[in-house]
Short mmCIF file of C-alpha atoms in Angstrom, two decimals:
data_model
loop_
_atom_site.label_atom_id
_atom_site.label_comp_id
_atom_site.label_asym_id
_atom_site.label_seq_id
_atom_site.Cartn_x
_atom_site.Cartn_y
_atom_site.Cartn_z
CA MET A 2 36.47 10.56 11.97
CA LYS A 3 36.17 7.61 9.75
CA LYS A 4 32.24 6.82 9.48
CA LYS A 5 33.13 2.99 8.62
CA TRP A 6 32.87 2.32 12.57
CA PHE A 7 29.34 3.09 12.47
CA SER A 8 28.89 -0.33 10.83
CA TYR A 9 30.15 -2.37 13.35
CA PRO A 10 27.31 -2.48 15.49
CA TYR A 11 25.64 -4.11 12.92
CA LEU A 12 28.39 -6.40 11.55
CA LEU A 13 28.35 -7.96 14.85
CA TRP A 14 24.73 -8.06 14.88
CA MET A 15 24.58 -9.88 11.73
CA LEU A 16 27.11 -12.52 13.17
CA LEU A 17 24.94 -13.18 15.51
CA PHE A 18 21.25 -13.20 14.27
CA THR A 19 22.35 -14.22 10.80
CA VAL A 20 25.73 -16.23 10.43
CA ILE A 21 25.46 -18.04 13.76
CA PRO A 22 22.10 -18.97 13.05
CA MET A 23 22.80 -20.55 9.71
CA ALA A 24 25.73 -22.35 11.13
CA LEU A 25 23.49 -23.83 13.70
CA ILE A 26 21.24 -25.30 11.05
CA LEU A 27 24.14 -26.61 9.19
CA TYR A 28 25.69 -28.13 12.38
CA TYR A 29 22.07 -29.73 13.33
CA SER A 30 21.74 -31.10 9.55
CA LEU A 31 25.60 -33.02 10.13
CA THR A 32 24.86 -34.52 13.27
CA ASP A 33 22.68 -36.67 15.03
CA THR A 34 22.22 -38.01 18.92
CA VAL A 35 23.34 -41.49 19.29
CA ASN A 36 22.96 -42.70 22.66
CA GLY A 37 23.29 -39.27 24.17
CA GLU A 38 26.25 -38.51 22.22
CA THR A 39 26.37 -36.15 19.03
CA VAL A 40 27.84 -37.91 16.15
CA PHE A 41 28.39 -36.24 12.54
CA THR A 42 26.70 -37.94 10.03
CA LEU A 43 25.38 -37.54 6.60
CA ALA A 44 22.28 -39.71 7.44
CA ASN A 45 20.02 -36.88 7.55
CA PHE A 46 20.62 -36.01 3.94
CA GLN A 47 20.67 -39.39 3.29
CA LYS A 48 17.09 -39.99 4.96
CA PHE A 49 15.96 -37.02 2.31
CA PHE A 50 16.46 -39.28 -0.86
CA GLN A 51 13.81 -41.87 0.05
CA PRO A 52 10.95 -41.74 -2.32
CA VAL A 53 8.21 -40.48 -0.08
CA TYR A 54 10.44 -37.29 0.32
CA LEU A 55 11.39 -36.52 -2.81
CA LYS A 56 7.58 -37.10 -3.57
CA VAL A 57 7.03 -33.92 -1.49
CA LEU A 58 9.98 -31.63 -2.66
CA TRP A 59 8.65 -32.50 -6.03
CA HIS A 60 5.10 -31.76 -5.24
CA SER A 61 6.24 -28.43 -4.05
CA LEU A 62 8.06 -27.38 -7.03
CA VAL A 63 5.74 -28.42 -9.21
CA LEU A 64 2.86 -26.46 -7.44
CA ALA A 65 4.90 -23.23 -7.17
CA PHE A 66 5.74 -23.70 -10.82
CA TYR A 67 2.13 -23.53 -11.82
CA CYS A 68 1.79 -20.74 -9.23
CA THR A 69 4.63 -18.79 -11.04
CA VAL A 70 3.27 -19.43 -14.74
CA GLY A 71 -0.46 -18.12 -13.41
CA CYS A 72 1.17 -14.73 -11.85
CA LEU A 73 3.22 -14.36 -14.90
CA LEU A 74 0.32 -15.28 -17.19
CA ILE A 75 -2.65 -13.25 -15.13
CA GLY A 76 0.37 -10.24 -13.90
CA TYR A 77 2.31 -9.29 -17.10
CA PRO A 78 -0.85 -7.84 -18.63
CA MET A 79 -2.11 -6.07 -15.68
CA ALA A 80 1.11 -4.53 -15.54
CA ALA A 81 1.26 -4.00 -19.09
CA ILE A 82 -1.95 -2.50 -19.29
CA LEU A 83 -1.29 -0.03 -15.87
CA ALA A 84 1.87 1.28 -17.70
CA ASN A 85 0.41 1.97 -20.83
CA GLN A 86 -2.93 3.87 -20.40
CA HIS A 87 -2.80 7.33 -19.37
CA PHE A 88 -5.04 6.46 -16.65
CA VAL A 89 -5.59 9.28 -14.13
CA LYS A 90 -5.06 7.43 -11.26
CA LYS A 91 -2.41 5.55 -11.73
CA LYS A 92 -0.46 5.62 -8.60
CA PHE A 93 -3.78 4.71 -7.07
CA LEU A 94 -4.16 1.86 -9.16
CA ILE A 95 -0.81 0.79 -8.34
CA MET A 96 -1.39 1.20 -4.59
CA LEU A 97 -4.42 -0.85 -4.71
CA ILE A 98 -2.36 -3.64 -6.05
CA MET A 99 0.01 -3.12 -2.92
CA LEU A 100 -3.27 -2.37 -0.36
CA PRO A 101 -4.31 -6.19 0.04
CA THR A 102 -0.94 -7.28 1.31
CA TRP A 103 -1.40 -5.14 4.43
CA MET A 104 -4.34 -7.37 5.62
CA ASN A 105 -3.08 -10.23 7.56
CA ILE A 106 -2.03 -13.08 5.45
CA LEU A 107 -3.61 -15.81 7.08
CA LEU A 108 -6.49 -13.75 7.16
CA ARG A 109 -7.04 -13.13 3.62
CA THR A 110 -6.48 -16.98 3.08
CA TYR A 111 -8.50 -18.30 5.59
CA ALA A 112 -11.34 -16.13 3.77
CA TRP A 113 -10.81 -18.02 0.82
CA MET A 114 -11.79 -20.95 3.03
CA THR A 115 -14.98 -19.43 2.97
CA ILE A 116 -15.72 -18.64 -0.32
CA LEU A 117 -14.61 -22.06 -1.30
CA GLU A 118 -16.06 -24.46 1.16
CA ARG A 119 -18.73 -26.75 0.44
CA ASN A 120 -21.37 -24.53 1.58
CA GLY A 121 -19.34 -21.51 1.09
CA VAL A 122 -20.04 -18.32 -0.94
CA LEU A 123 -18.87 -19.53 -4.53
CA ASN A 124 -21.18 -22.57 -4.40
CA SER A 125 -23.88 -20.55 -3.33
CA PHE A 126 -23.44 -17.94 -6.16
CA LEU A 127 -23.03 -21.25 -8.30
CA GLY A 128 -26.43 -22.65 -6.55
CA PHE A 129 -28.35 -19.42 -8.03
CA PHE A 130 -27.65 -20.92 -11.50
CA GLY A 131 -28.71 -24.29 -10.68
CA ILE A 132 -25.21 -25.78 -10.69
CA GLU A 133 -24.96 -28.72 -7.88
CA PRO A 134 -21.81 -27.67 -5.19
CA MET A 135 -18.96 -28.65 -6.14
CA GLN A 136 -15.73 -29.32 -3.94
CA PHE A 137 -13.50 -26.27 -4.08
CA LEU A 138 -11.36 -26.11 -0.87
CA TYR A 139 -9.02 -29.11 0.23
CA THR A 140 -7.91 -29.48 -3.48
CA GLU A 141 -4.89 -28.78 -5.19
CA GLY A 142 -6.29 -26.14 -7.44
CA ALA A 143 -7.47 -24.37 -4.26
CA VAL A 144 -4.05 -24.21 -2.85
CA ILE A 145 -2.23 -23.17 -6.38
CA MET A 146 -5.10 -20.62 -6.48
CA GLY A 147 -4.24 -19.21 -2.99
CA MET A 148 -0.63 -19.01 -3.84
CA ILE A 149 -1.40 -17.05 -7.03
CA TYR A 150 -3.55 -14.95 -4.91
CA ASN A 151 -0.90 -14.64 -2.21
CA PHE A 152 1.94 -13.50 -4.69
CA LEU A 153 0.59 -11.82 -7.95
CA PRO A 154 1.63 -8.40 -6.65
CA PHE A 155 4.45 -9.28 -6.32
CA MET A 156 4.67 -10.29 -9.98
CA VAL A 157 3.14 -7.17 -11.39
CA LEU A 158 5.28 -4.47 -9.52
CA PRO A 159 8.55 -5.15 -10.91
CA ILE A 160 7.46 -5.93 -14.40
CA TYR A 161 5.01 -2.79 -14.07
CA SER A 162 7.94 -0.45 -12.92
CA VAL A 163 10.59 -1.72 -15.82
CA LEU A 164 7.62 -1.16 -18.16
CA VAL A 165 6.55 2.27 -17.22
CA LYS A 166 10.40 3.45 -17.16
CA MET A 167 10.26 1.99 -21.15
CA ASP A 168 11.33 4.10 -24.11
CA LYS A 169 8.14 4.35 -25.77
CA SER A 170 9.72 6.05 -29.10
CA LEU A 171 11.36 2.42 -29.65
CA ILE A 172 7.87 0.86 -30.33
CA GLU A 173 6.71 3.79 -32.22
CA ALA A 174 10.24 2.92 -34.40
CA ALA A 175 9.45 -0.55 -34.83
CA GLU A 176 5.87 0.36 -35.96
CA ASP A 177 7.31 2.68 -38.63
CA LEU A 178 9.65 0.05 -39.75
CA GLY A 179 6.70 -1.85 -40.17
CA ALA A 180 6.44 -4.36 -37.36
CA ASN A 181 2.90 -5.94 -36.18
CA ARG A 182 1.89 -5.92 -33.04
CA ILE A 183 2.85 -9.25 -31.91
CA GLN A 184 6.58 -8.75 -33.27
CA ILE A 185 6.76 -5.50 -31.33
CA PHE A 186 5.89 -7.58 -28.21
CA ARG A 187 8.09 -10.72 -29.13
CA LYS A 188 11.28 -8.31 -30.08
CA VAL A 189 10.83 -5.16 -28.17
CA THR A 190 8.17 -5.15 -25.52
CA PHE A 191 8.93 -8.29 -23.78
CA PRO A 192 13.14 -8.46 -23.90
CA LEU A 193 12.90 -4.91 -22.60
CA SER A 194 11.07 -6.05 -19.49
CA ALA A 195 12.59 -9.08 -19.19
CA PRO A 196 14.77 -7.72 -15.77
CA GLY A 197 11.47 -6.90 -14.53
CA VAL A 198 9.80 -10.70 -15.48
CA ILE A 199 12.95 -12.21 -13.48
CA SER A 200 12.68 -10.56 -10.35
CA GLY A 201 9.11 -10.91 -10.32
CA ILE A 202 9.36 -14.85 -10.98
CA VAL A 203 11.65 -14.77 -8.10
CA MET A 204 9.85 -13.13 -5.91
CA VAL A 205 6.85 -15.26 -6.36
CA PHE A 206 8.79 -18.80 -6.77
CA MET A 207 10.63 -18.21 -3.60
CA PRO A 208 7.82 -17.71 -1.20
CA ALA A 209 5.62 -20.50 -3.40
CA VAL A 210 7.95 -23.18 -2.58
CA SER A 211 8.54 -22.74 0.87
CA THR A 212 4.96 -21.56 2.28
CA PHE A 213 3.23 -24.39 4.57
CA VAL A 214 0.52 -21.88 5.34
CA ILE A 215 -1.49 -22.07 2.31
CA SER A 216 -1.06 -25.60 1.73
CA ARG A 217 -2.32 -26.06 5.37
CA LEU A 218 -5.24 -24.18 4.65
CA LEU A 219 -6.61 -24.67 2.01
CA GLY A 220 -5.05 -28.10 1.12
CA GLY A 221 -6.22 -28.95 4.60
CA GLY A 222 -2.51 -30.97 4.96
CA GLN A 223 -3.66 -33.51 2.38
CA PHE A 224 -1.28 -31.59 0.09
CA ALA A 225 2.01 -31.46 2.44
CA LEU A 226 4.44 -29.40 1.07
CA ILE A 227 8.35 -29.24 1.64
CA GLY A 228 7.48 -26.26 3.95
CA ASN A 229 4.86 -28.46 6.16
CA LEU A 230 7.02 -31.16 6.72
CA ILE A 231 10.03 -28.75 7.87
CA GLU A 232 7.57 -27.64 9.99
CA GLN A 233 6.49 -30.81 11.16
CA GLN A 234 10.16 -32.05 11.83
CA PHE A 235 10.60 -29.20 14.13
CA LEU A 236 7.02 -28.92 15.82
CA TRP A 237 5.28 -32.34 16.10
CA VAL A 238 8.34 -34.73 15.35
CA GLY A 239 10.86 -33.38 17.44
CA ASP A 240 13.26 -34.34 14.64
CA TRP A 241 15.54 -31.09 14.42
CA ASN A 242 18.51 -32.66 12.63
CA PHE A 243 16.39 -33.90 9.72
CA GLY A 244 14.32 -30.95 9.58
CA SER A 245 17.42 -29.26 9.43
CA ALA A 246 18.75 -31.26 6.40
CA LEU A 247 15.32 -30.18 4.89
CA SER A 248 15.89 -26.88 5.34
CA ILE A 249 19.51 -27.10 4.01
CA VAL A 250 17.90 -28.97 0.97
CA MET A 251 15.22 -25.86 0.44
CA MET A 252 17.85 -23.13 0.44
CA VAL A 253 20.26 -24.46 -1.78
CA LEU A 254 17.58 -24.73 -4.29
CA ILE A 255 16.25 -21.29 -3.89
CA LEU A 256 19.85 -20.22 -3.97
CA LEU A 257 20.51 -22.20 -7.05
CA SER A 258 17.43 -21.18 -8.70
CA MET A 259 18.38 -17.69 -7.99
CA ALA A 260 21.49 -17.86 -9.12
CA VAL A 261 20.61 -18.80 -12.88
CA LEU A 262 18.14 -16.38 -12.86
CA ASN A 263 20.51 -13.41 -12.02
CA ARG A 264 23.06 -14.52 -14.76
CA TYR A 265 19.81 -12.46 -17.09
CA ASP A 266 19.96 -9.80 -14.62
CA LYS A 267 23.12 -7.51 -14.43
CA ASP A 268 22.17 -4.44 -12.49
CA LYS A 269 22.71 -5.56 -9.27
CA GLU A 270 24.81 -3.48 -6.79
CA ALA A 271 23.47 -3.80 -3.27
CA GLY A 272 24.28 -7.29 -2.12
CA GLY A 273 22.49 -10.33 -4.08
CA SER A 274 24.98 -10.83 -6.80
CA LEU A 275 26.18 -13.82 -5.11
CA TRP A 276 23.57 -15.65 -4.25
CA MET B 24 -13.27 5.63 -32.85
CA VAL B 25 -9.43 6.08 -31.86
CA ASN B 26 -7.57 7.38 -29.60
CA LYS B 27 -4.55 9.21 -29.40
CA ASN B 28 -2.55 5.71 -28.63
CA GLY B 29 -3.64 4.51 -32.13
CA GLU B 30 -6.16 2.19 -29.78
CA SER B 31 -9.45 1.40 -30.58
CA ARG B 32 -12.38 2.03 -27.93
CA LEU B 33 -13.21 -1.34 -28.01
CA SER B 34 -9.20 -2.27 -26.70
CA LEU B 35 -9.74 -0.24 -24.32
CA TRP B 36 -12.73 -1.66 -22.68
CA LEU B 37 -11.18 -4.79 -22.76
CA GLN B 38 -8.71 -3.29 -21.05
CA LYS B 39 -10.21 -1.67 -18.48
CA GLY B 40 -12.50 -4.48 -18.33
CA TYR B 41 -9.31 -7.15 -17.11
CA LEU B 42 -7.90 -5.04 -14.92
CA PHE B 43 -11.27 -4.88 -12.93
CA LEU B 44 -11.86 -8.68 -13.10
CA CYS B 45 -8.02 -8.35 -11.42
CA PHE B 46 -9.09 -6.22 -8.97
CA ALA B 47 -12.31 -8.14 -7.92
CA PHE B 48 -9.87 -11.14 -7.34
CA LEU B 49 -7.70 -9.61 -5.46
CA TYR B 50 -10.25 -7.89 -3.23
CA ALA B 51 -13.04 -10.58 -2.81
CA PRO B 52 -12.04 -12.40 0.50
CA ILE B 53 -11.27 -8.93 1.99
CA VAL B 54 -14.92 -7.76 1.09
CA ILE B 55 -15.81 -11.08 2.19
CA LEU B 56 -14.16 -10.84 5.85
CA MET B 57 -15.76 -7.14 6.24
CA ILE B 58 -18.99 -8.46 5.25
CA PHE B 59 -18.69 -11.28 7.54
CA SER B 60 -17.69 -9.26 10.46
CA PHE B 61 -20.81 -7.50 10.33
CA ASN B 62 -22.69 -11.11 10.67
CA GLU B 63 -25.17 -12.32 13.21
CA SER B 64 -24.09 -15.67 13.69
CA LYS B 65 -20.76 -17.34 14.07
CA SER B 66 -21.31 -19.14 10.78
CA ARG B 67 -19.04 -18.03 8.32
CA GLY B 68 -21.04 -18.66 5.02
CA GLN B 69 -24.79 -18.16 6.12
CA TRP B 70 -25.36 -14.35 6.29
CA THR B 71 -28.14 -14.44 8.97
CA GLY B 72 -28.39 -10.55 9.71
CA PHE B 73 -26.38 -7.51 10.32
CA SER B 74 -25.36 -6.95 13.76
CA PHE B 75 -22.33 -4.93 15.81
CA LYS B 76 -21.91 -7.84 18.32
CA TRP B 77 -18.58 -8.82 17.25
CA TYR B 78 -17.06 -5.76 17.09
CA GLN B 79 -18.20 -5.56 20.65
CA GLU B 80 -17.14 -8.77 21.84
CA ALA B 81 -13.86 -8.30 20.53
CA PHE B 82 -13.19 -5.27 22.35
CA HIS B 83 -13.77 -6.96 25.17
CA ASN B 84 -12.02 -10.45 24.16
CA GLU B 85 -8.48 -10.53 26.56
CA GLN B 86 -6.90 -12.89 24.37
CA ILE B 87 -7.60 -10.85 21.12
CA LEU B 88 -6.83 -7.69 22.66
CA SER B 89 -3.55 -8.90 23.86
CA ALA B 90 -2.39 -10.15 20.88
CA LEU B 91 -3.24 -6.77 19.15
CA TYR B 92 -1.24 -5.54 21.66
CA ASN B 93 1.38 -7.50 20.84
CA THR B 94 1.03 -7.12 17.20
CA ILE B 95 1.09 -3.37 16.78
CA LEU B 96 4.04 -2.99 19.90
CA ILE B 97 6.33 -5.54 18.17
CA ALA B 98 5.92 -3.72 14.98
CA VAL B 99 6.27 -0.31 16.55
CA LEU B 100 9.21 -1.31 18.30
CA ALA B 101 10.81 -3.31 15.70
CA ALA B 102 10.27 -1.01 12.99
CA VAL B 103 12.24 2.38 15.14
CA ILE B 104 14.66 0.19 16.11
CA ALA B 105 15.44 -1.40 12.86
CA THR B 106 15.63 2.15 11.57
CA ILE B 107 17.83 3.35 13.81
CA ILE B 108 20.78 0.41 13.67
CA GLY B 109 19.91 -0.14 9.93
CA THR B 110 20.67 3.83 9.01
CA ILE B 111 23.78 4.18 11.33
CA ALA B 112 24.97 0.86 9.63
CA ALA B 113 23.98 2.07 5.97
CA ILE B 114 26.54 5.34 6.93
CA GLY B 115 29.46 3.16 8.01
CA LEU B 116 28.90 0.59 4.90
CA GLN B 117 29.85 2.95 2.69
CA ASP B 118 33.14 3.98 3.98
CA LEU B 119 33.97 -0.02 4.79
CA GLY B 120 36.89 -1.65 2.49
CA LYS B 121 35.98 -2.87 -0.75
CA VAL B 122 36.23 -6.55 0.18
CA SER B 123 34.72 -5.62 3.52
CA LYS B 124 31.72 -3.57 2.52
CA TYR B 125 30.95 -6.84 -0.18
CA ILE B 126 30.99 -9.79 2.58
CA ALA B 127 28.93 -7.47 4.47
CA LEU B 128 26.37 -6.50 2.06
CA GLU B 129 25.92 -10.11 0.91
CA VAL B 130 25.52 -11.19 4.42
CA ASN B 131 23.09 -8.25 4.95
CA TYR B 132 20.87 -9.65 1.60
CA PHE B 133 20.46 -13.03 2.95
CA PRO B 134 17.55 -12.89 5.27
CA VAL B 135 15.79 -11.05 2.38
CA ILE B 136 15.89 -14.10 -0.29
CA ASN B 137 16.24 -16.85 2.95
CA PRO B 138 12.69 -18.50 3.09
CA ASP B 139 11.13 -17.23 6.13
CA ILE B 140 10.72 -20.84 7.31
CA VAL B 141 14.33 -21.14 7.21
CA THR B 142 14.93 -17.50 9.08
CA GLY B 143 12.41 -18.55 11.55
CA ILE B 144 13.88 -22.37 12.86
CA SER B 145 17.45 -20.38 12.26
CA LEU B 146 16.64 -17.95 15.31
CA MET B 147 14.67 -20.38 17.06
CA LEU B 148 17.52 -22.59 17.07
CA LEU B 149 19.65 -19.77 18.32
CA PHE B 150 17.43 -18.86 20.87
CA ILE B 151 17.04 -22.57 22.14
CA PHE B 152 21.06 -22.92 22.20
CA SER B 153 21.78 -20.14 23.87
CA LYS B 154 19.17 -20.72 26.32
CA ILE B 155 17.04 -17.42 26.11
CA GLU B 156 13.31 -18.52 26.96
CA LEU B 157 11.19 -17.96 23.91
CA GLY B 158 8.84 -15.06 24.48
CA PHE B 159 8.40 -11.22 23.53
CA VAL B 160 11.89 -10.77 23.75
CA THR B 161 12.86 -13.23 21.35
CA LEU B 162 9.70 -12.09 19.05
CA LEU B 163 10.98 -9.02 19.31
CA LEU B 164 14.81 -9.72 18.25
CA ALA B 165 13.74 -11.74 15.67
CA HIS B 166 11.38 -9.04 14.03
CA ILE B 167 14.20 -6.78 14.54
CA SER B 168 16.73 -8.86 12.99
CA PHE B 169 14.29 -9.61 9.96
CA CYS B 170 13.71 -5.74 9.14
CA ILE B 171 17.22 -4.48 9.26
CA PRO B 172 18.40 -5.26 5.80
CA TYR B 173 15.12 -3.84 4.32
CA VAL B 174 16.21 -0.42 6.30
CA VAL B 175 19.58 -1.24 4.92
CA LEU B 176 18.84 -1.65 1.35
CA SER B 177 16.30 1.65 1.20
CA VAL B 178 19.01 3.91 2.46
CA LEU B 179 21.89 2.88 1.09
CA PRO B 180 20.69 4.07 -2.39
CA LYS B 181 19.85 7.43 -0.86
CA LEU B 182 23.54 7.72 0.69
CA LYS B 183 24.98 6.77 -2.55
CA GLN B 184 23.09 9.60 -4.72
CA MET B 185 24.41 11.92 -2.10
CA ASP B 186 27.61 14.38 -2.80
CA ASN B 187 30.03 13.28 -0.10
CA ASN B 188 31.96 16.73 -0.14
CA LEU B 189 29.21 18.16 1.40
CA TYR B 190 29.95 16.37 4.71
CA GLU B 191 33.52 16.89 4.27
CA ALA B 192 32.80 20.55 3.53
CA ALA B 193 30.77 20.82 7.31
CA LEU B 194 33.90 18.87 8.58
CA ASP B 195 35.94 21.56 7.05
CA LEU B 196 33.85 24.29 8.48
CA GLY B 197 34.31 23.21 12.09
CA ALA B 198 31.30 21.11 12.22
CA THR B 199 31.98 18.10 14.56
CA PRO B 200 31.50 14.90 13.11
CA MET B 201 28.15 14.08 15.12
CA TYR B 202 26.69 17.40 13.81
CA ALA B 203 27.39 16.96 10.39
CA LEU B 204 25.91 13.79 10.52
CA ARG B 205 22.95 15.06 11.65
CA LYS B 206 22.67 18.38 9.75
CA VAL B 207 24.01 17.38 6.29
CA ILE B 208 23.72 13.49 5.70
CA LEU B 209 20.46 12.48 7.95
CA PRO B 210 18.13 14.92 6.04
CA GLN B 211 19.50 14.13 2.64
CA ILE B 212 19.08 10.36 3.24
CA MET B 213 15.64 11.00 5.14
CA PRO B 214 13.27 9.72 2.55
CA GLY B 215 15.32 6.63 2.44
CA VAL B 216 15.29 6.51 5.85
CA PHE B 217 11.37 6.76 5.83
CA THR B 218 10.58 4.33 3.44
CA GLY B 219 12.60 1.75 5.11
CA MET B 220 10.60 2.38 8.48
CA LEU B 221 7.63 2.03 6.57
CA LEU B 222 8.83 -1.21 4.63
CA ALA B 223 9.50 -2.49 8.48
CA PHE B 224 6.56 -1.70 9.97
CA THR B 225 4.73 -3.36 7.49
CA LEU B 226 6.36 -6.74 7.25
CA SER B 227 6.33 -6.88 10.83
CA LEU B 228 2.77 -6.35 11.19
CA ASP B 229 1.79 -8.92 8.42
CA ASP B 230 4.71 -11.33 9.76
CA PHE B 231 3.32 -15.19 10.40
CA VAL B 232 6.01 -17.33 9.97
CA VAL B 233 9.04 -16.21 11.82
CA SER B 234 7.07 -15.02 14.63
CA PHE B 235 5.24 -18.59 14.93
CA PHE B 236 8.97 -20.16 15.58
CA THR B 237 10.14 -17.90 17.64
CA THR B 238 7.41 -16.72 20.39
CA GLY B 239 6.70 -18.82 23.34
CA ASN B 240 5.23 -18.79 26.84
CA GLY B 241 1.83 -18.13 25.62
CA VAL B 242 2.59 -14.36 23.79
CA SER B 243 1.35 -14.39 20.79
CA ASN B 244 0.46 -11.85 17.92
CA LEU B 245 -2.62 -11.84 15.85
CA SER B 246 -1.40 -14.06 13.08
CA ILE B 247 -0.33 -16.89 15.21
CA THR B 248 -3.87 -16.41 17.14
CA ILE B 249 -5.47 -16.77 14.02
CA TYR B 250 -3.40 -19.86 13.07
CA ASN B 251 -4.54 -21.49 16.17
CA MET B 252 -7.99 -20.85 15.80
CA VAL B 253 -8.37 -22.11 12.27
CA ARG B 254 -9.01 -25.42 12.75
CA ARG B 255 -11.74 -24.73 15.18
CA GLY B 256 -13.04 -21.71 13.07
CA VAL B 257 -12.04 -18.33 12.98
CA SER B 258 -14.26 -15.99 15.57
CA PRO B 259 -15.94 -13.07 13.38
CA GLN B 260 -14.21 -11.33 16.01
CA ILE B 261 -11.14 -11.62 14.70
CA ASN B 262 -13.00 -10.20 11.37
CA ALA B 263 -13.77 -7.60 13.22
CA ILE B 264 -10.45 -6.82 14.72
CA CYS B 265 -8.92 -6.72 11.32
CA THR B 266 -11.59 -4.27 9.47
CA VAL B 267 -10.61 -1.83 12.10
CA MET B 268 -7.26 -2.27 11.45
CA PHE B 269 -7.86 -2.35 7.55
CA VAL B 270 -9.68 0.73 7.87
CA THR B 271 -7.30 2.15 10.03
CA VAL B 272 -4.59 1.85 7.54
CA LEU B 273 -6.33 2.58 4.52
CA LEU B 274 -7.62 6.16 6.21
CA LEU B 275 -3.82 6.65 7.04
CA LEU B 276 -2.69 6.40 3.80
CA VAL B 277 -5.31 8.55 2.19
CA ILE B 278 -4.51 11.58 4.98
CA ILE B 279 -0.52 10.88 3.96
CA ASN B 280 -1.61 10.91 0.18
CA ILE B 281 -3.71 14.61 0.52
CA ARG B 282 -1.14 15.98 2.65
CA MET B 283 1.49 15.33 0.31
CA ASN B 284 -0.49 16.19 -2.95
CA ARG B 285 -1.28 19.61 -0.70
CA GLU B 286 2.66 20.13 -0.69
CA LYS B 287 2.93 19.54 -3.79
CA LYS B 288 0.60 21.88 -4.85
CA GLN B 289 2.47 24.60 -2.61
CA MET B 290 5.12 23.81 -3.47
CA GLN B 291 4.00 25.02 -7.62
CA LYS B 292 2.26 27.95 -6.19
CA MET B 293 5.91 28.78 -4.53
CA ASP B 294 8.11 28.00 -8.03
CA ARG B 295 4.84 30.37 -10.22
CA ILE B 296 6.01 33.38 -7.52
#
């Protein structure tokens, strides 16, 4: 008996729950209902090219960029330290990085509201030192920090797993040949860890662009991102056609940036080379 | 003082300090959540005294209990069903022709890289389009479908490592395909299956975005309940429930870890004998 029959139920499942739903989004994005009749149109995409909406997209990209850079700056040293040191409890420390993701993401973000609000924990703490209460919550900084907080583990782990597998004798060889620490990092360690950095960037940037929860909670609706815009179209405005067009734009953008990044990541096998 | 890495003690302390700060950042909100679950007043910023009252109230609150029940039930069902479908699918995918395998794997990968919000909306459109009423069933279906790809992706590498001759040998020795599958293939890919199931379970447990779009009829899980509460202020009862969940997960992890260590030690002992 050929085993390939086993895959047929799932192929059908994928058709039903992946292919058809995506086709539906595409269909909605390309149609509009005029006087009860459905007509094909590009108006939804045209609508997107208004300055208001372009600004929202630009803003989402900028915030996601800051978040990715922040995660990289904080996460790379973390991964490097964890990979280099002979900590007795290395596995345990790695688990500690993943553990916070097991607590509900909404609740963790809500906890930041408790910390950052005007009479919250941070301001009370600063008050001990005689510092006047400041506005932390509902600022752009709060949104970026919330994103970094939520996505940092996804930057640390891939970099760590590459660094820990790295052949340490390469560094010794570079030392023997007279390279200093900065040169070793620039010429040996960093290039070798590039695959990990790239998958880290992908895993952080993607959810950061599309989030609508973090910006809603920590930005208080002032800093609407494209995710918020899509949510609004479907749940409050009821313009499914425009919402679908926005989703398509965001999806294409993410897939394109992944395609560019994946050029540098050659050892992918189980799918994903196309995207 | 220089250790065997050629690093000074100062640099070691700096590194440890840096790690400590990072972990403090990661755990600050969780610690604060837990502390305020024991706070006497409802205020989320001011500490007024120690009390267990939110724990008592939480376990008598119909709304929260039903959300907790839905969350856990869906996570268990979605993990089990996705693991079954995904494992069977992965075994079959191996034998597909080159082109169809390529296409199938790409489509399988799609939900992994697709933003959650797009996945959620596409499924919502599907359910509304096919006139299925949004509720528990749609929520479960949505969770199963975003979990399967992860199961497939964790089982496939194990299948690749496996020696296919073993399966053939079992068939030659008279095993039926089903028997060979159960006795030869399954035991070897079990670690991958287990990883996939665990991944599916945690993903489902933590999901908000997909659930938010695919539920209806008043069916809600913990994430949705919290989201709806945020504007009026989240009740400390939620803090209490989540503290209990977090501690449970932590305990489970520690137990699994200890047991695995013990097994490893026993194995080492056996090897020595």
